[in-house]
Short mmCIF file of C-alpha atoms and ligand atoms in Angstrom, two decimals:
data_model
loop_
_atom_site.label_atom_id
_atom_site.label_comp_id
_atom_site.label_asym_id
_atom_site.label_seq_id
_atom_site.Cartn_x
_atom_site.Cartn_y
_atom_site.Cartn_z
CA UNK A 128 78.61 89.59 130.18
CA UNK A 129 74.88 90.50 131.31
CA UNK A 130 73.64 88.71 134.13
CA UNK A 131 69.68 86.96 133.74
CA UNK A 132 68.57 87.04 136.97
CA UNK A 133 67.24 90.66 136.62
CA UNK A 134 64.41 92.10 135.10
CA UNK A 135 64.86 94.02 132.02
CA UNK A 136 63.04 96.67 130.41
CA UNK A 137 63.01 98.65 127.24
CA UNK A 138 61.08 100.57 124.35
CA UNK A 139 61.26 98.12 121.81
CA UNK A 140 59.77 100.15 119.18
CA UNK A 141 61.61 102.71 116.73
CA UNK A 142 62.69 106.56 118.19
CA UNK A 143 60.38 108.73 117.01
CA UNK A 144 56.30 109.29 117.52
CA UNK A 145 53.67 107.10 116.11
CA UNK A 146 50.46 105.54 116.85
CA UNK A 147 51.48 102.91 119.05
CA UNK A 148 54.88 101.99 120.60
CA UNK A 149 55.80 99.30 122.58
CA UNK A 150 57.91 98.47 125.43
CA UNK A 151 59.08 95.46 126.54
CA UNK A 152 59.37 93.83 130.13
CA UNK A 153 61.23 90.52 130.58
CA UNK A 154 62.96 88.78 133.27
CA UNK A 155 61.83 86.14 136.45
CA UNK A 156 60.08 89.30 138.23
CA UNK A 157 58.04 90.69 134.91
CA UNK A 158 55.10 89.56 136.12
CA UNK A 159 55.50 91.50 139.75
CA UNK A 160 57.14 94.58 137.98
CA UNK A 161 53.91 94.52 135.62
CA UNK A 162 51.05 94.11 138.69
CA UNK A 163 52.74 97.16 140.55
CA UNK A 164 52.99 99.63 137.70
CA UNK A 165 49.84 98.85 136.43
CA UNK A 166 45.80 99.66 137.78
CA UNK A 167 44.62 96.74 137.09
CA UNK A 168 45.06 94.36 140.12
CA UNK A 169 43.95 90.73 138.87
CA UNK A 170 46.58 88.60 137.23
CA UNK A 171 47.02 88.97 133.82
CA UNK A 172 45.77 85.69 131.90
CA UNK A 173 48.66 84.60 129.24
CA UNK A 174 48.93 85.71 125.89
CA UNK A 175 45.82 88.24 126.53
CA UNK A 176 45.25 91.26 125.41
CA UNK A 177 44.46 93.34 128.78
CA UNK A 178 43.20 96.79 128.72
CA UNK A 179 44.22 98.91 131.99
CA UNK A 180 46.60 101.89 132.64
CA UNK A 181 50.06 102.74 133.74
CA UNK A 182 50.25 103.99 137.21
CA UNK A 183 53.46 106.22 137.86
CA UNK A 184 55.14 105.58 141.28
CA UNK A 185 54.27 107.41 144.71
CA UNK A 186 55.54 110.74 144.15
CA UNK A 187 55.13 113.62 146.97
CA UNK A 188 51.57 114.66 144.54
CA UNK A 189 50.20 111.36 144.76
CA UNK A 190 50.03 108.63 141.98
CA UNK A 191 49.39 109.55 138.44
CA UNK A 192 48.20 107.45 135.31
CA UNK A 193 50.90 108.06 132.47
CA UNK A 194 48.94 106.54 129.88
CA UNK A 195 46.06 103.64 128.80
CA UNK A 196 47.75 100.84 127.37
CA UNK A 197 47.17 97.32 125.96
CA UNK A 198 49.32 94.82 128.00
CA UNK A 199 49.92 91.48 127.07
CA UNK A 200 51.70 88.85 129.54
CA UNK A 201 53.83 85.59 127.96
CA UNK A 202 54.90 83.57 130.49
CA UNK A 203 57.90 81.47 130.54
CA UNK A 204 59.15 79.84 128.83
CA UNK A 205 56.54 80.63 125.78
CA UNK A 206 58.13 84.01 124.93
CA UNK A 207 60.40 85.63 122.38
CA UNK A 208 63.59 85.82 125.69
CA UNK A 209 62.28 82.63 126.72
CA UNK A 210 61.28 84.50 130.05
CA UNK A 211 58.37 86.00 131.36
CA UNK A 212 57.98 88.77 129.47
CA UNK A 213 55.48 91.46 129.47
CA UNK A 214 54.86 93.57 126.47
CA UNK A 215 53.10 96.87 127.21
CA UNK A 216 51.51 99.14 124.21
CA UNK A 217 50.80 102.94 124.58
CA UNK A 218 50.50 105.50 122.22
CA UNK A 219 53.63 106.39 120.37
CA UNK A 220 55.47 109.26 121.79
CA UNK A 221 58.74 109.41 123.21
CA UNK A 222 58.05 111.28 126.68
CA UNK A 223 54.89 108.57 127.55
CA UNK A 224 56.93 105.28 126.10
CA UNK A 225 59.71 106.69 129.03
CA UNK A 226 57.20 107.35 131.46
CA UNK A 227 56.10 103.80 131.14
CA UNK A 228 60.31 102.63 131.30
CA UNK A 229 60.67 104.77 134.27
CA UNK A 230 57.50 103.43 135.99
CA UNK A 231 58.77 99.88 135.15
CA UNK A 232 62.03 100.54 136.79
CA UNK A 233 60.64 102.39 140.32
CA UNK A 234 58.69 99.02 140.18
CA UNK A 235 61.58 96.88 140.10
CA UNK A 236 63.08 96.45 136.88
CA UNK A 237 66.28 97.85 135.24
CA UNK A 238 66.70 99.13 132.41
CA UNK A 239 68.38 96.52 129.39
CA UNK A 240 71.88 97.10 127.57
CA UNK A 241 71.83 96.90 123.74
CA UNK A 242 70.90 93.49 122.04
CA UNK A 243 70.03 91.98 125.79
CA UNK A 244 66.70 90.65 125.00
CA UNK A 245 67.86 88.80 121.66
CA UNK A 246 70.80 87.31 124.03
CA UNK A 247 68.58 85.97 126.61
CA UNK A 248 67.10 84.49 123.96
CA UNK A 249 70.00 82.82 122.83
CA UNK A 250 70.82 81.70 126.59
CA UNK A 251 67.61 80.01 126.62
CA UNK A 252 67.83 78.34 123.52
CA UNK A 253 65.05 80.21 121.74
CA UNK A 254 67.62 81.49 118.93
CA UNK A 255 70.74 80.17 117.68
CA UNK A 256 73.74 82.25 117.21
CA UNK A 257 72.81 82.53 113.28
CA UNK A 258 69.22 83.49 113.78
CA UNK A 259 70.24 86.10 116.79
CA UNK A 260 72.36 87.60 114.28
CA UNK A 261 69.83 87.18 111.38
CA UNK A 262 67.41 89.25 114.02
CA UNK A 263 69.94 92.05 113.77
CA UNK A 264 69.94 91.95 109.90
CA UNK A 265 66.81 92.17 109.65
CA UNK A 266 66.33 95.27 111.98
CA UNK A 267 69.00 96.57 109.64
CA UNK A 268 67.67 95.72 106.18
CA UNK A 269 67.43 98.09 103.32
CA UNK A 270 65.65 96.40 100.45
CA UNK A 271 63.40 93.47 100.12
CA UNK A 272 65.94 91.30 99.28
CA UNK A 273 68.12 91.49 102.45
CA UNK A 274 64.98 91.24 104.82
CA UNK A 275 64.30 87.85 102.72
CA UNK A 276 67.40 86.95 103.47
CA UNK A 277 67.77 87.52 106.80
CA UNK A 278 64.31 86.22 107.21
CA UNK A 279 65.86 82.89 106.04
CA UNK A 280 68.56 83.16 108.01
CA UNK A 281 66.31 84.00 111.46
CA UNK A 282 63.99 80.65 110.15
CA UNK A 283 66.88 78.38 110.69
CA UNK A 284 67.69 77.94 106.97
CA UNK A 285 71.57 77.91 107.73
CA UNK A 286 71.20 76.19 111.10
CA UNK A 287 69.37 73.13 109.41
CA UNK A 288 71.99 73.17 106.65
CA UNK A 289 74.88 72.59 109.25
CA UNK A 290 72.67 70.17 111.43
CA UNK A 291 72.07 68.32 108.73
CA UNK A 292 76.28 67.69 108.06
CA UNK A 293 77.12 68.03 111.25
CA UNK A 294 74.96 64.88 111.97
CA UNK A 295 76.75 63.20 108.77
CA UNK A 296 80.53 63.95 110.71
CA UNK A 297 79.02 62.46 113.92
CA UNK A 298 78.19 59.33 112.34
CA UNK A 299 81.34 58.97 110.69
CA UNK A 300 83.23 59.87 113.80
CA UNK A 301 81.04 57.27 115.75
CA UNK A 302 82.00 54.52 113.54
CA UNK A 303 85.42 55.62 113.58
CA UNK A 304 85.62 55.70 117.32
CA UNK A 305 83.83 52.21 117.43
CA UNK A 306 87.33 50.67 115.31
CA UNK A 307 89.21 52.60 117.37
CA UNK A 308 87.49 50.76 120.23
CA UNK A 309 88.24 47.18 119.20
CA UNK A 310 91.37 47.29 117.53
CA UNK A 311 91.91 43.52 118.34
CA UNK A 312 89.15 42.46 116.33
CA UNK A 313 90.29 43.67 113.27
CA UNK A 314 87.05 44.82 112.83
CA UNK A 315 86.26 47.95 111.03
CA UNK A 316 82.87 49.59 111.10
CA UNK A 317 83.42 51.46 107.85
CA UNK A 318 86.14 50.99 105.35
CA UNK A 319 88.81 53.88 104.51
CA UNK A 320 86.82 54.16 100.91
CA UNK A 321 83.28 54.58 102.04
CA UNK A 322 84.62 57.36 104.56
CA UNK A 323 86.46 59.37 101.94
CA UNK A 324 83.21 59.17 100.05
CA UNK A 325 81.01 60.40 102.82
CA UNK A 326 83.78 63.28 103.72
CA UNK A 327 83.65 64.21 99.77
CA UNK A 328 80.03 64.53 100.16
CA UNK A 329 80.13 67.04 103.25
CA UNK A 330 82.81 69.09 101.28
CA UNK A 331 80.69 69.45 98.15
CA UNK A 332 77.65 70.65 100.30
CA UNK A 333 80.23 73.23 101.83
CA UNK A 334 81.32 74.41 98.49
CA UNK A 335 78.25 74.76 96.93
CA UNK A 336 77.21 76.99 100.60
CA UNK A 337 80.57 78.69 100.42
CA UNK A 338 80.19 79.79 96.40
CA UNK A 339 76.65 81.29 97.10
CA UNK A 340 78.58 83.49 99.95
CA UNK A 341 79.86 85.99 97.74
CA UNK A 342 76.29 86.50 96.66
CA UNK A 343 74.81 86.85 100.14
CA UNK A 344 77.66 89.51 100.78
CA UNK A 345 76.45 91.56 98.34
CA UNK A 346 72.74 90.97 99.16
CA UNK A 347 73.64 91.84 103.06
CA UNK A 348 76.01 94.88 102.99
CA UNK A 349 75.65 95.64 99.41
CA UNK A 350 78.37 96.83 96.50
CA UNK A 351 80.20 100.22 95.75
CA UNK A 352 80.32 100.96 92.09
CA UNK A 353 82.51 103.31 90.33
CA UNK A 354 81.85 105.09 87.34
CA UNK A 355 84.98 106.11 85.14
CA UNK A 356 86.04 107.74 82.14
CA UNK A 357 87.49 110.67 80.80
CA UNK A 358 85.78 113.61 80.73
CA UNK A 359 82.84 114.82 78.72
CA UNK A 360 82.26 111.11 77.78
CA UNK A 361 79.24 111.36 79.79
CA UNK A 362 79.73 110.31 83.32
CA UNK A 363 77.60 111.86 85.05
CA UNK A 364 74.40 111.07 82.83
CA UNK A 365 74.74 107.44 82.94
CA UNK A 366 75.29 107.97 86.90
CA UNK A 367 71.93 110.11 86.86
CA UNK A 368 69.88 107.73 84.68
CA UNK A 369 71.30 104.78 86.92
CA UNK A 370 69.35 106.66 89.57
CA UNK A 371 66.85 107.42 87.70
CA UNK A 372 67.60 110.90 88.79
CA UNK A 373 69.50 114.16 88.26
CA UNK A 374 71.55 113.79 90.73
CA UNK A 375 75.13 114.59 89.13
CA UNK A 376 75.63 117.75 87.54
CA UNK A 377 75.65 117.72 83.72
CA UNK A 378 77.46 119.83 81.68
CA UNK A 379 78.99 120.63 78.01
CA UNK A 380 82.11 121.92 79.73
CA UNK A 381 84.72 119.03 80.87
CA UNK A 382 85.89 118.48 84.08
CA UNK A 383 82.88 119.81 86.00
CA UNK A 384 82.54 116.78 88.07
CA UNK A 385 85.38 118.01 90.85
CA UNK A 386 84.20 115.48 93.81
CA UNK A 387 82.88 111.93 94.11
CA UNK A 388 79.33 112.54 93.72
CA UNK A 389 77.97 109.44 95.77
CA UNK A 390 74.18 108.16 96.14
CA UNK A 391 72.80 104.67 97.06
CA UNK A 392 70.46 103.03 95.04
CA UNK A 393 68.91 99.97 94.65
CA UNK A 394 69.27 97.89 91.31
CA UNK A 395 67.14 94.76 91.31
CA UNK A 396 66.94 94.64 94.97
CA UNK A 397 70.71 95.09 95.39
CA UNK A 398 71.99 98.24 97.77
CA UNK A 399 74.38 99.68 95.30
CA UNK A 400 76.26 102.40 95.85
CA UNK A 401 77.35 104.61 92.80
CA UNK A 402 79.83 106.76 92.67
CA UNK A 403 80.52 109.73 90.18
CA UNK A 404 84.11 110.53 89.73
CA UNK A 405 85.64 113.43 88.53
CA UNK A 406 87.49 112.73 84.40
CA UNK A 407 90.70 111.26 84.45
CA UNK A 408 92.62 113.81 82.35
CA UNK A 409 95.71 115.49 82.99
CA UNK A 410 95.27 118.79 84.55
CA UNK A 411 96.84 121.50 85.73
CA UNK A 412 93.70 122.96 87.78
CA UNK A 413 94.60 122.00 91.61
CA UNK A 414 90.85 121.25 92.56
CA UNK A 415 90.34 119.15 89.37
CA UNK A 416 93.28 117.23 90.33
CA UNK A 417 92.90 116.24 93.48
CA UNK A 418 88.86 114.84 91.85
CA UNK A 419 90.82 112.93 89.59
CA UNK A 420 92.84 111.36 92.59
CA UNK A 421 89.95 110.82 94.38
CA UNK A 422 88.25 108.90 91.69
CA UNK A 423 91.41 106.48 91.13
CA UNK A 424 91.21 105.93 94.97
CA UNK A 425 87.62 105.41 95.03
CA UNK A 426 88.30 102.82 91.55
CA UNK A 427 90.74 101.09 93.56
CA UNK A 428 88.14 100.21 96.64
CA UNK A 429 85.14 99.61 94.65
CA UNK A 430 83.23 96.48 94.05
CA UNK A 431 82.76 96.98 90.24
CA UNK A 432 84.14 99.33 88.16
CA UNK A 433 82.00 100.90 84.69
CA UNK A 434 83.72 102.36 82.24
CA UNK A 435 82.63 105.04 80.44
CA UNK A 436 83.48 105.23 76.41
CA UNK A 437 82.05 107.77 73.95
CA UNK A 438 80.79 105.61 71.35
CA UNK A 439 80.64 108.89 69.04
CA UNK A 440 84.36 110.06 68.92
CA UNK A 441 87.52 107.87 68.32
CA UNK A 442 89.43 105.93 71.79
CA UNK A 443 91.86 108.55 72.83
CA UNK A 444 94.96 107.89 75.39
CA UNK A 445 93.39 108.66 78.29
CA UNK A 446 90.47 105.68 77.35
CA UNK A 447 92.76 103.12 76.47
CA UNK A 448 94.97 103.94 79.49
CA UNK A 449 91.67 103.13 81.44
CA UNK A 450 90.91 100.38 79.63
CA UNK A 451 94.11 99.01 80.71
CA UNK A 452 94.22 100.19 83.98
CA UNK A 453 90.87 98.53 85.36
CA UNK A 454 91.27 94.97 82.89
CA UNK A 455 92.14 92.97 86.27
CA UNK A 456 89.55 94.78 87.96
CA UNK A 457 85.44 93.25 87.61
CA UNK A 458 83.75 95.83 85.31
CA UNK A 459 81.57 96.88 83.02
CA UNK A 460 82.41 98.60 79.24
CA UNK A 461 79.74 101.16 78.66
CA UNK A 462 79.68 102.55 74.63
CA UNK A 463 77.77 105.86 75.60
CA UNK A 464 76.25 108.34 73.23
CA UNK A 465 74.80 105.15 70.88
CA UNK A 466 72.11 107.70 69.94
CA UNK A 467 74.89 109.50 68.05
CA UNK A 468 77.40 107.57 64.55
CA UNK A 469 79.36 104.85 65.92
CA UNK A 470 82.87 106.32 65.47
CA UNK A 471 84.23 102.67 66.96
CA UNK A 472 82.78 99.45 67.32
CA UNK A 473 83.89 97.31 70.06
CA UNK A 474 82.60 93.92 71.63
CA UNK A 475 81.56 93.39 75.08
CA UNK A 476 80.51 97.06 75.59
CA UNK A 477 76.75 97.87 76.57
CA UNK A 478 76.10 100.29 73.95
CA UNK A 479 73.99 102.88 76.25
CA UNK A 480 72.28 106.22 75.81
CA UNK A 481 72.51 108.42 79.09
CA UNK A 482 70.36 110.93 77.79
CA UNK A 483 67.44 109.24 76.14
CA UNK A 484 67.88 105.82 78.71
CA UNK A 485 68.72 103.50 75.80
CA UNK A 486 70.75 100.41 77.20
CA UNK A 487 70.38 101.16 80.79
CA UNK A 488 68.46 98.43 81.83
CA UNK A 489 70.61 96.49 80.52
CA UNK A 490 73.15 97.99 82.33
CA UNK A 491 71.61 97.57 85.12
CA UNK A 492 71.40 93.49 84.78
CA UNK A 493 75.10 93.93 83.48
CA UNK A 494 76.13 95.27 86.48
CA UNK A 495 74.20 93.18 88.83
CA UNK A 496 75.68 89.73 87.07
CA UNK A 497 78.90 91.69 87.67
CA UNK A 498 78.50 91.82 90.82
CA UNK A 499 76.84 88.46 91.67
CA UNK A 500 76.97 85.77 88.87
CA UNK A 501 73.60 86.12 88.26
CA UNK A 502 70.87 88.42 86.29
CA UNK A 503 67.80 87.79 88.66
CA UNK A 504 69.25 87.54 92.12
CA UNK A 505 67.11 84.61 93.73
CA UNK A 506 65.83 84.96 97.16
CA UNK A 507 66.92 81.67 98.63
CA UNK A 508 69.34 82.09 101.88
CA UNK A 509 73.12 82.08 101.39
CA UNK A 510 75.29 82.63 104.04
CA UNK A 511 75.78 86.50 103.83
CA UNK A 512 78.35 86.88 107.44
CA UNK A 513 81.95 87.01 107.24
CA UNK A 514 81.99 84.80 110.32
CA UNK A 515 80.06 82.13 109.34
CA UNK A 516 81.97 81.88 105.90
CA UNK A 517 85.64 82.07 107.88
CA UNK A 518 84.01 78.94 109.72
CA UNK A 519 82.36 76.93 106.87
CA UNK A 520 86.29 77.64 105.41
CA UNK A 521 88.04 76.44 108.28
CA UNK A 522 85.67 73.14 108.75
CA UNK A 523 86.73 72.72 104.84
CA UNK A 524 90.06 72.79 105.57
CA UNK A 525 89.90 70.01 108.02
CA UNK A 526 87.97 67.85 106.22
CA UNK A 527 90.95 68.52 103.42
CA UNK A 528 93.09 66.85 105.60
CA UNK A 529 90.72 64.37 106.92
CA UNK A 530 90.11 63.18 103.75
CA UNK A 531 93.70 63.06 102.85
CA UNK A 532 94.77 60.99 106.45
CA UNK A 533 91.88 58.79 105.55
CA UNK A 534 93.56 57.87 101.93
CA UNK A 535 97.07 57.17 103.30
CA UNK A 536 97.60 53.41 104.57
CA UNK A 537 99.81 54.57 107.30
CA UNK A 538 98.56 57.19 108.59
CA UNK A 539 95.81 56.09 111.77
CA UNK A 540 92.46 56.72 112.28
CA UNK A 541 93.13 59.05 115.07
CA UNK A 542 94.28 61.17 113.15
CA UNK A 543 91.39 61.55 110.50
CA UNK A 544 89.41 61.40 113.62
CA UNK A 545 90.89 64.54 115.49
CA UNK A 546 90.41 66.46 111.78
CA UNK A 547 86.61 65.45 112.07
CA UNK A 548 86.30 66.78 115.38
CA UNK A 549 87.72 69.90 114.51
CA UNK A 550 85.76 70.46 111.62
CA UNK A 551 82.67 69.80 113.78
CA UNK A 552 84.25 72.70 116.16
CA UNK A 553 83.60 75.15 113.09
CA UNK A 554 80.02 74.09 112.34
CA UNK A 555 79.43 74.38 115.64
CA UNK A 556 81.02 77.67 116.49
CA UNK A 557 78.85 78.92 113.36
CA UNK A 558 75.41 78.06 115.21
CA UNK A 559 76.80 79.20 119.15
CA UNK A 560 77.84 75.73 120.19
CA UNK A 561 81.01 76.99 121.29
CA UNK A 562 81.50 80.15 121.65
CA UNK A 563 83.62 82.98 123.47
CA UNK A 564 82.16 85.67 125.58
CA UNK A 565 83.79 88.40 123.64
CA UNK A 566 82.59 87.47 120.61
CA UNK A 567 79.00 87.22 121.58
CA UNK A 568 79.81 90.34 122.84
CA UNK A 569 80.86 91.50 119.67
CA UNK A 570 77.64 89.90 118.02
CA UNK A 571 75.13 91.53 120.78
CA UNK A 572 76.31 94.72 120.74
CA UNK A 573 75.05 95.51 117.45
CA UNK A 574 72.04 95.83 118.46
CA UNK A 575 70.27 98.19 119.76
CA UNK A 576 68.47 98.72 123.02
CA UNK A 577 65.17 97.17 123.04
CA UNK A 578 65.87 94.68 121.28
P1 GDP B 250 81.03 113.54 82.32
O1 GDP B 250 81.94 114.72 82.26
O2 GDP B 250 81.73 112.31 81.80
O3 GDP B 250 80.39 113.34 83.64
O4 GDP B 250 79.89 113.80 81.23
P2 GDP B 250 78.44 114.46 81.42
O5 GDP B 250 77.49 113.46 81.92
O6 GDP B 250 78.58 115.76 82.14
O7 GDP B 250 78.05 114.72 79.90
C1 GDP B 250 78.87 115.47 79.03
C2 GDP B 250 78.05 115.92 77.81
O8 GDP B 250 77.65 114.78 77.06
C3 GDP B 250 76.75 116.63 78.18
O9 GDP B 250 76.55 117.69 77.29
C4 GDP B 250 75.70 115.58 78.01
O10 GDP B 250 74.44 116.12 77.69
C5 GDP B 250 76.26 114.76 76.87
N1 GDP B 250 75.78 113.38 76.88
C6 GDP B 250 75.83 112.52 77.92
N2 GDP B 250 75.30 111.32 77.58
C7 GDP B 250 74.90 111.44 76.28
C8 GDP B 250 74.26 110.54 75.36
O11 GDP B 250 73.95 109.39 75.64
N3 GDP B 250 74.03 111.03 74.12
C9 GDP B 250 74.35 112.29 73.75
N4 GDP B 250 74.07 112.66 72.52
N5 GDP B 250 74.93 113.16 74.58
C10 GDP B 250 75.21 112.75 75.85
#
């Protein structure tokens, strides 16, 4: 997919202008690419800051300095590619960081595709598949919490987790393989029992990874929420002071909201994002209807759906219709208006007051439970990638049937034996230890250059 005999180069830092910003050199010819484009003509000594300048190349006026920089050199294979890799800094804008790419490549270097440093990485061994891809969550995190997550992820929190039961299936498929090897003897190295115990004891540390993943999908790509109800019942206001903002327009007059109003926010360190739909009502104003279809699409794709009550004025149709509607869905009951006479009582509601905030923070834990199983999300790692958790599933599966082979008198140890090995496949597939080209493709390219 990329070849790793050249030398790459790119900014590494974010578009835009800023005091510093960085590109990066790395490849077997770094070091050559770095003494030509630079004006300093001694080697550069290892992990050194080096103060000189960036020389442009022989142009018909002569050779110009593009900019002062701070150039450090990491030779192989100490260095984040596992290369040599030189990392120049210069000041921060856009026209002198490409002055200093375009001197690198009439020196010798080309420049790198998206994700190309992070895979040489990976070819040298520097970075497992999970920690590549944690490098690419992290780049991409929102709040605090994903970063800590990814962080995890990029420390080899996941990677030790499968090591660690990966190592268990090797030993059982060693002493399974040793039988296997001296059937005459009668000999077993491990009896049927102990193995179904040690293959129990893999699968319970794979459920208890696999049950966490539905919180570290939320943490990583976040939730969409829905806010429902019929109009007037006040919508919009517990959308706003879920922000924390006027965002949604309020009014007296129902059926103003005609759109889904839709704004991300963060509720205890989960990306949310709400979304305001127009009343369900029946209507005979065309705009107003197509809101209301809008909303029961939007109900039907969201993570969570809150349901909006007046807690002043008797349950009509149209609420108990809702009420109906979303009861297989996850959601939340919100009693709004509590500032005003109860004119129904109902349990399991979060009795809520949009317009003085009464009851939203606890709406705001409501929802997050919701959405996770727990209050206070912790920061510990969970898997938080749909390909790692189709793995983990499919290396559950096989120990499933290598634990039922392993019970049945008749059936032989080959066969609990090939369902090992295939469930070491999937934890290996998870960290990169097989793995096609077009998937780490497909992994790479979300990246972007530089990186
Ligand atoms: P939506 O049509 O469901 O989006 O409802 P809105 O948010 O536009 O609110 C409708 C009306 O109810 C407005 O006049 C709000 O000021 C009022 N309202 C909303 N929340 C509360 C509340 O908690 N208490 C009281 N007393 N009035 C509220």
């Amino acid at each position: 997919m990329f070849s790793s005999e050249d030398t790459i180069v790119a900014i590494a830092t974010p578009p835009g202008r800023g005091g510093l910003g960085v590109v990066r050199i790395s490849g077997p010819a770094a070091g050559d690419v770095a003494r030509r484009m630079l004006a300093r003509g001694a080697p550069l000594e290892p992990r050194h800051a080096t103060f000189t300048r960036v020389r442009s190349a022989r142009t018909p006026e002569g050779i110009r300095t593009v900019d002062e920089v701070v150039v450090t050199w990491f030779p192989a294979p100490h260095s984040y590619t596992g290369e040599h890799v030189v990392e120049v800094s210069a000041h921060g804008s856009p026209v002198i960081l490409q002055a200093v790419v375009r001197s690198a490549i009439d020196a010798g270097a080309r420049l790198a595709r998206p994700g190309e440093f992070t895979f040489r990485a990976f070819l040298n061994g520097k970075l497992d598949l999970v920690q590549a891809e944690a490098v690419a969550d992290l780049i991409a995190a929102a709040t605090p919490l994903q970063a800590r997550v990814a962080f995890d992820q990029l420390e080899g929190s996941l990677t030790t987790q499968i090591q660690t039961l990966d190592a268990e299936l090797l030993d059982l498929v060693a002493r399974l393989e040793a039988s296997l090897d001296f059937p005459d003897e009668g000999y077993h190295f491990i009896d049927p029992a102990d193995i179904a115990n040690r293959i129990d004891g893999v699968i319970e540390t794979l459920d208890t990874v696999l049950n966490d993943a539905a919180r570290g999908r939320m943490i990583r790509d976040g939730a969409t929420v829905v806010i429902a109800g019929r109009p007037n019942v006040g919508k919009s206001s517990v959308f706003n002071a879920l922000l924390g903002h006027a965002r949604a327009i309020v009014t007296e007059r129902a059926g103003t909201t005609r759109d889904l109003v839709t704004e991300t926010t963060e509720l205890d360190g989960l990306a949310v994002t709400l979304v305001d739909t127009a009343g369900l009502r029946e209507t005979i104003d065309v705009a107003e209807q197509e809101g209301v279809w809008r909303g029961i699409r939007a109900r039907g794709v969201a993570d969570l759906v809150v349901v909006v009550l007046d807690r002043g004025e008797a349950l009509t149709e149209d609420d108990r219709r809702l009420f109906e509607e979303t009861a297989v869905r996850r959601r939340v009951v919100v009693a709004n208006k509590c500032d005003r006479a109860a004119a129904w009582e109902r349990d399991g509601s979060i009795c809520v007051s949009a317009t003085n905030g009464v009851g939203i923070d606890q709406l705001r834990l409501a929802i997050v439970r919701a959405l996770t199983g727990e209050e206070h999300l912790r920061d510990t790692a969970a898997i938080s990638n749909v390909r790692h958790t189709v793995l983990l599933e499919g290396a559950r599966t096989s120990l499933d049937h290598a634990r039922e082979a392993v019970m049945c008198a008749h059936v032989s140890e080959e066969f609990v034996l090939a369902d090992l090995h295939a469930a070491r496949v999937s934890l290996g597939e998870v960290v990169g230890a097989h793995t096609s080209e077009d998937l780490l493709r497909h992994i790479f390219e979300r990246f972007c250059v530089g990186k």
